[in-house]
Coordinates of C-alpha atoms (C1' of nucleotides) in Angstrom, one line a residue:
Chain W
M1 CA 9.4 -27.0 -8.8
K2 CA 11.7 -25.1 -11.1
V3 CA 10.1 -21.8 -12.5
S4 CA 11.6 -20.9 -16.1
A5 CA 13.0 -18.0 -17.0
D6 CA 11.5 -15.2 -19.0
T7 CA 11.4 -16.6 -22.4
R8 CA 10.0 -13.7 -24.7
T9 CA 12.3 -10.2 -23.5
G10 CA 15.3 -12.8 -22.6
H11 CA 16.4 -11.0 -19.3
A12 CA 17.1 -12.6 -16.5
A13 CA 15.1 -11.6 -13.4
P14 CA 16.7 -13.6 -10.0
L15 CA 14.7 -13.0 -6.9
P16 CA 17.9 -12.8 -4.5
V17 CA 15.5 -14.4 -1.7
A18 CA 15.2 -18.0 -0.2
L19 CA 11.9 -18.8 -1.4
A20 CA 10.6 -22.7 -1.3
D21 CA 9.0 -23.2 -4.8
G22 CA 8.8 -19.4 -5.1
V23 CA 5.7 -19.1 -2.8
F24 CA 5.5 -16.0 -0.6
P25 CA 4.4 -17.3 2.8
A26 CA 1.3 -15.5 4.0
G27 CA 2.6 -15.4 7.7
C28 CA 6.0 -13.8 6.7
P29 CA 7.3 -11.0 9.1
S30 CA 8.5 -8.8 5.3
R31 CA 4.3 -9.0 4.7
T32 CA 4.3 -7.0 7.7
V33 CA 7.2 -4.5 6.7
L34 CA 5.9 -4.1 3.5
D35 CA 2.6 -3.0 4.2
H36 CA 4.3 -0.4 6.7
I37 CA 7.0 0.8 3.7
T38 CA 4.3 0.7 0.6
S39 CA 1.4 2.4 3.0
K40 CA -0.2 5.3 1.2
W41 CA 1.9 7.7 2.9
G42 CA 5.1 5.8 3.8
V43 CA 6.8 6.0 1.0
L44 CA 6.0 10.0 0.5
I45 CA 7.8 10.7 4.2
L46 CA 10.4 8.2 3.7
L47 CA 11.2 10.3 0.6
A48 CA 10.6 13.5 1.8
L49 CA 13.2 12.5 4.3
S50 CA 15.7 11.2 2.2
E51 CA 16.6 14.8 1.5
G52 CA 17.8 14.9 5.3
E53 CA 16.4 15.9 8.7
Q54 CA 13.1 17.3 8.6
R55 CA 10.7 19.1 10.7
W56 CA 7.0 18.1 11.8
S57 CA 5.5 21.0 9.8
D58 CA 7.7 20.6 6.4
L59 CA 6.4 17.0 6.0
R60 CA 3.0 18.2 6.3
R61 CA 3.7 20.5 3.6
R62 CA 5.6 18.1 1.6
A63 CA 3.4 15.6 1.7
E64 CA 0.8 17.4 0.5
G65 CA -3.0 15.9 1.3
I66 CA -1.6 14.4 4.6
S67 CA -3.9 15.0 7.8
E68 CA -2.1 15.8 10.8
K69 CA -3.3 12.1 11.9
M70 CA -2.2 10.3 9.4
L71 CA 1.2 11.9 9.6
A72 CA 1.6 11.1 13.5
Q73 CA 0.4 7.4 12.8
T74 CA 2.4 7.1 10.0
L75 CA 5.8 8.3 11.9
K76 CA 4.9 6.4 14.9
T77 CA 4.9 2.9 12.8
L78 CA 8.6 4.2 11.2
E79 CA 10.0 4.9 14.4
R80 CA 8.8 1.7 16.2
D81 CA 10.4 0.2 12.7
G82 CA 13.5 1.9 13.3
L83 CA 13.5 3.3 10.2
V84 CA 13.1 7.2 11.6
T85 CA 14.3 8.9 14.8
R86 CA 12.4 11.9 16.6
T87 CA 13.9 14.4 18.2
A88 CA 12.5 17.0 20.1
Q89 CA 13.9 20.2 21.5
P90 CA 12.1 21.6 24.7
V91 CA 11.9 25.2 23.3
I92 CA 9.0 27.6 22.9
P93 CA 7.3 27.1 20.5
P94 CA 8.3 23.6 20.2
R95 CA 10.5 22.5 17.4
V96 CA 10.8 18.5 16.5
D97 CA 12.6 16.6 14.0
Y98 CA 12.7 13.8 12.3
R99 CA 15.7 11.8 10.4
L100 CA 16.2 8.6 9.1
T101 CA 18.3 5.7 10.3
E102 CA 20.9 4.2 9.0
R103 CA 18.3 1.5 8.1
G104 CA 15.9 3.8 6.7
Y105 CA 18.2 5.6 4.6
E106 CA 19.0 2.4 3.5
L107 CA 15.2 2.1 2.7
S108 CA 14.9 5.2 1.1
A109 CA 18.2 4.3 -1.3
L110 CA 15.6 1.6 -3.0
L111 CA 12.6 3.7 -2.5
V112 CA 14.0 6.4 -4.6
P113 CA 15.0 5.1 -7.9
L114 CA 10.7 3.2 -7.5
V115 CA 9.6 6.8 -7.0
A116 CA 11.2 8.5 -9.9
W117 CA 10.3 5.8 -12.3
A118 CA 6.6 6.3 -11.3
F119 CA 7.0 10.0 -12.0
E120 CA 8.1 9.2 -14.9
N121 CA 5.7 6.6 -16.1
A122 CA 2.5 8.2 -14.3
D123 CA 1.4 10.1 -17.2
D124 CA 1.8 7.5 -20.2
I125 CA 0.1 4.5 -17.7
V126 CA -3.0 6.5 -16.5
N127 CA -3.7 7.9 -20.1
G128 CA -3.7 4.0 -21.0
Q129 CA -1.0 4.4 -23.5
R130 CA 1.9 2.2 -24.7
Chain Y
M1 CA 13.5 26.9 0.4
K2 CA 15.9 24.5 -0.1
V3 CA 16.5 21.8 1.9
S4 CA 19.5 20.7 3.3
A5 CA 21.5 17.0 3.4
D6 CA 21.2 14.6 5.7
T7 CA 24.1 15.9 7.9
R8 CA 24.1 13.3 9.7
T9 CA 25.1 10.5 7.8
G10 CA 27.1 12.9 5.3
H11 CA 25.2 10.6 2.7
A12 CA 23.7 12.5 -0.6
A13 CA 20.2 11.5 -1.6
P14 CA 19.6 13.0 -4.5
L15 CA 15.5 12.7 -5.7
P16 CA 16.3 13.0 -9.4
V17 CA 12.5 14.2 -9.5
A18 CA 11.3 18.0 -10.5
L19 CA 9.9 18.7 -7.6
A20 CA 9.3 22.1 -6.5
D21 CA 9.8 22.8 -3.3
G22 CA 10.4 19.4 -2.7
V23 CA 6.4 19.3 -2.1
F24 CA 4.7 15.6 -3.8
P25 CA 1.3 17.4 -5.7
A26 CA -1.5 15.9 -4.0
G27 CA -3.6 15.3 -7.6
C28 CA -0.5 13.8 -9.1
P29 CA -0.8 11.1 -11.6
S30 CA 2.2 9.3 -10.2
R31 CA 0.2 9.0 -6.3
T32 CA -2.5 6.9 -8.2
V33 CA 0.4 5.1 -10.0
L34 CA 2.0 3.9 -6.2
D35 CA -0.8 2.8 -4.7
H36 CA -1.6 0.4 -7.4
I37 CA 2.3 -1.3 -7.8
T38 CA 2.5 -0.7 -4.0
S39 CA -1.5 -2.5 -3.4
K40 CA -1.0 -5.5 -1.0
W41 CA -0.8 -8.1 -3.8
G42 CA 0.7 -6.0 -6.5
V43 CA 4.1 -6.1 -5.6
L44 CA 3.7 -9.9 -4.9
I45 CA 2.7 -10.4 -8.4
L46 CA 4.8 -8.4 -9.7
L47 CA 7.7 -10.6 -7.9
A48 CA 6.4 -13.5 -9.0
L49 CA 5.8 -12.6 -12.6
S50 CA 9.4 -11.4 -12.9
E51 CA 10.7 -15.0 -12.5
G52 CA 9.1 -15.3 -15.6
E53 CA 5.3 -16.1 -17.4
Q54 CA 3.0 -17.6 -15.3
R55 CA -0.4 -19.3 -14.9
W56 CA -3.6 -18.5 -12.8
S57 CA -3.0 -21.1 -10.5
D58 CA 0.7 -20.7 -10.5
L59 CA -0.2 -16.9 -9.0
R60 CA -2.8 -18.1 -7.0
R61 CA -0.2 -20.7 -5.5
R62 CA 2.8 -18.2 -4.8
A63 CA 1.0 -15.5 -3.7
E64 CA -0.1 -17.2 0.0
G65 CA -3.3 -16.2 1.0
I66 CA -4.5 -14.3 -1.8
S67 CA -8.4 -14.9 -2.6
E68 CA -9.1 -15.0 -6.6
K69 CA -11.2 -12.1 -6.2
M70 CA -8.4 -9.9 -5.4
L71 CA -6.0 -12.2 -8.0
A72 CA -8.2 -11.1 -10.5
Q73 CA -8.6 -7.4 -9.7
T74 CA -5.2 -7.1 -9.1
L75 CA -4.2 -8.7 -12.6
K76 CA -6.4 -6.3 -14.4
T77 CA -5.4 -3.3 -12.5
L78 CA -1.6 -4.2 -13.8
E79 CA -3.2 -5.0 -16.9
R80 CA -5.0 -1.7 -17.7
D81 CA -1.8 0.0 -16.6
G82 CA 0.8 -1.9 -19.2
L83 CA 2.9 -4.1 -16.8
V84 CA 1.2 -7.1 -17.7
T85 CA -0.5 -9.0 -20.9
R86 CA -2.7 -11.9 -20.5
T87 CA -2.6 -14.4 -23.3
A88 CA -5.7 -16.8 -23.1
Q89 CA -5.4 -20.2 -24.8
P90 CA -8.3 -21.8 -26.1
V91 CA -7.8 -25.4 -25.4
I92 CA -9.6 -27.0 -22.1
P93 CA -9.3 -27.1 -19.4
P94 CA -8.4 -23.4 -19.9
R95 CA -4.7 -21.9 -19.6
V96 CA -4.1 -18.2 -19.4
D97 CA -0.7 -17.2 -18.7
Y98 CA 0.5 -13.9 -17.7
R99 CA 3.6 -12.1 -18.0
L100 CA 5.8 -9.1 -18.0
T101 CA 5.3 -6.2 -20.6
E102 CA 8.5 -4.6 -21.1
R103 CA 7.5 -1.9 -18.9
G104 CA 6.3 -4.4 -16.1
Y105 CA 9.8 -5.7 -16.5
E106 CA 11.6 -2.5 -16.2
L107 CA 9.5 -1.7 -12.7
S108 CA 10.3 -5.2 -11.2
A109 CA 13.9 -4.7 -11.7
L110 CA 13.0 -1.7 -9.1
L111 CA 11.0 -3.9 -6.8
V112 CA 13.2 -7.0 -6.5
P113 CA 16.0 -5.1 -4.6
L114 CA 13.0 -3.7 -2.5
V115 CA 11.3 -7.2 -1.5
A116 CA 15.0 -8.9 -0.7
W117 CA 15.2 -6.0 1.9
A118 CA 12.5 -6.6 2.8
F119 CA 12.7 -10.1 3.5
E120 CA 16.2 -9.6 5.0
N121 CA 15.5 -6.8 7.6
A122 CA 11.8 -8.0 8.5
D123 CA 12.7 -10.2 11.6
D124 CA 14.8 -7.2 13.0
I125 CA 12.5 -4.7 12.4
V126 CA 9.1 -6.6 14.1
N127 CA 11.4 -7.4 16.7
G128 CA 11.8 -4.2 17.6
Q129 CA 15.7 -4.6 17.1
R130 CA 18.6 -2.6 15.9
Chain T
dT1 C1' -21.7 -40.7 -10.0
dA2 C1' -19.6 -37.8 -7.3
dA3 C1' -15.3 -35.3 -7.1
dG4 C1' -12.1 -32.1 -8.7
dG5 C1' -9.1 -29.0 -11.4
dT6 C1' -9.0 -25.0 -14.7
dA7 C1' -10.5 -19.7 -14.8
dC8 C1' -12.9 -16.8 -13.6
dT9 C1' -17.8 -13.5 -12.0
dG10 C1' -20.7 -10.9 -9.2
dA11 C1' -23.6 -10.0 -5.0
dC12 C1' -22.6 -8.6 -0.3
dA13 C1' -20.1 -8.6 4.3
dT14 C1' -16.4 -7.1 6.8
dG15 C1' -12.5 -4.5 8.8
dA16 C1' -8.8 -1.5 8.8
dA17 C1' -6.7 2.5 6.8
dA18 C1' -8.4 7.0 6.3
dG19 C1' -11.1 11.5 6.6
dT20 C1' -13.0 15.0 10.1
dT21 C1' -13.7 17.9 14.0
dA22 C1' -12.4 19.3 18.1
dG23 C1' -9.4 20.2 22.2
dT24 C1' -4.2 21.2 24.4
dG25 C1' -0.8 24.6 26.2
dC26 C1' 1.8 28.1 25.6
dC27 C1' 3.9 31.9 22.4
dG28 C1' 4.4 36.3 19.3
dA29 C1' 2.3 39.2 16.4
dT30 C1' -2.2 42.2 15.3
Chain H
dA1 C1' -8.1 40.6 23.2
dT2 C1' -8.4 37.7 19.6
dC3 C1' -5.7 35.3 15.9
dG4 C1' -2.4 32.0 14.2
dG5 C1' 1.4 28.4 14.3
dC6 C1' 3.5 24.8 16.7
dA7 C1' 2.9 19.8 17.4
dC8 C1' 0.9 17.3 18.5
dT9 C1' -3.7 13.5 20.9
dA10 C1' -8.5 11.7 20.8
dA11 C1' -13.1 10.5 19.5
dC12 C1' -16.2 9.4 15.8
dT13 C1' -17.4 8.9 11.0
dT14 C1' -16.5 7.2 6.7
dT15 C1' -14.5 5.2 2.3
dC16 C1' -12.5 1.4 0.3
dA17 C1' -9.8 -2.4 -0.1
dT18 C1' -9.9 -6.5 0.9
dG19 C1' -12.3 -11.1 2.4
dT20 C1' -16.2 -14.7 1.7
dC21 C1' -18.9 -17.0 -0.3
dA22 C1' -21.7 -19.0 -4.2
dG23 C1' -22.1 -19.7 -9.0
dT24 C1' -20.6 -21.0 -14.5
dA25 C1' -19.0 -24.7 -17.9
dC26 C1' -16.1 -27.8 -19.2
dC27 C1' -13.6 -32.1 -18.5
dT28 C1' -11.0 -35.7 -16.8
dT29 C1' -10.4 -39.1 -12.6
dA30 C1' -11.4 -42.4 -9.1

DNA sequence: TAAGGTACTGACATGAAAGTTAGTGCCGAT
DNA sequence: ATCGGCACTAACTTTCATGTCAGTACCTTA
């Protein structure tokens, strides 16, 4: 069954993804990846790092409201996913830097416009306007 | 304090958003909006609708694994946010169509490349590769 | 006559995500 | 001498998003 294009707006909206019948499969690995990067704090951390290497305490301050537990957990997930690298310097006091990998940078380039859109439209949306 | 650009990749990564000190404020409305659109099923529904108007049963089939409760709940949230419109036709059996608003279409245009990226990179990521 | 499709709603249950609190070891500043 | 900053970890608790199950009302097909 072929799904027709949007007839109201006249816009084409191609999904450049091989999807049988336009179905998003339940067990698909992309679901897991999507869950990681669209997690409450994942987006914010990736966005903050898109401006360059940052320390633990920088990230904590920039993602306002994050707990240390969630910061550690989010960074670990992003590291396991190969989106972020951790560099610890054996100095006192400890200094640890986080930066995006090439892959992480690729992703952040897609997230930036999304978050920018959310910023611009947030007020209209929560006020229930058009 | 000014945050330096990424010195490793040499890429510029501008955040086109007015952020005092690069801090994402805790009470910011964009947090709410981001939560809605990055919810487990929100992304999938918006993506499915990016291909055009669709019925309840179409969406249920395409977002594989979604329950009827979550479909209803997700659609209601997206409707309240002015991203989706609902059109019920008084026929028997009932027929209800869902489509993106202009604003919803704008958003989906940003989500499509993100999901495409997730599809392409998912296997590498979950296999813990580089 | 019974089963199944259509588009839902509501009560209840669960589990994963998130929050809270406390503790680590070392240092510099008050 | 004790406080705070640094970068965490671990145990425990809570909250909320999500899942499960049942029911609605009408019609068609078997």
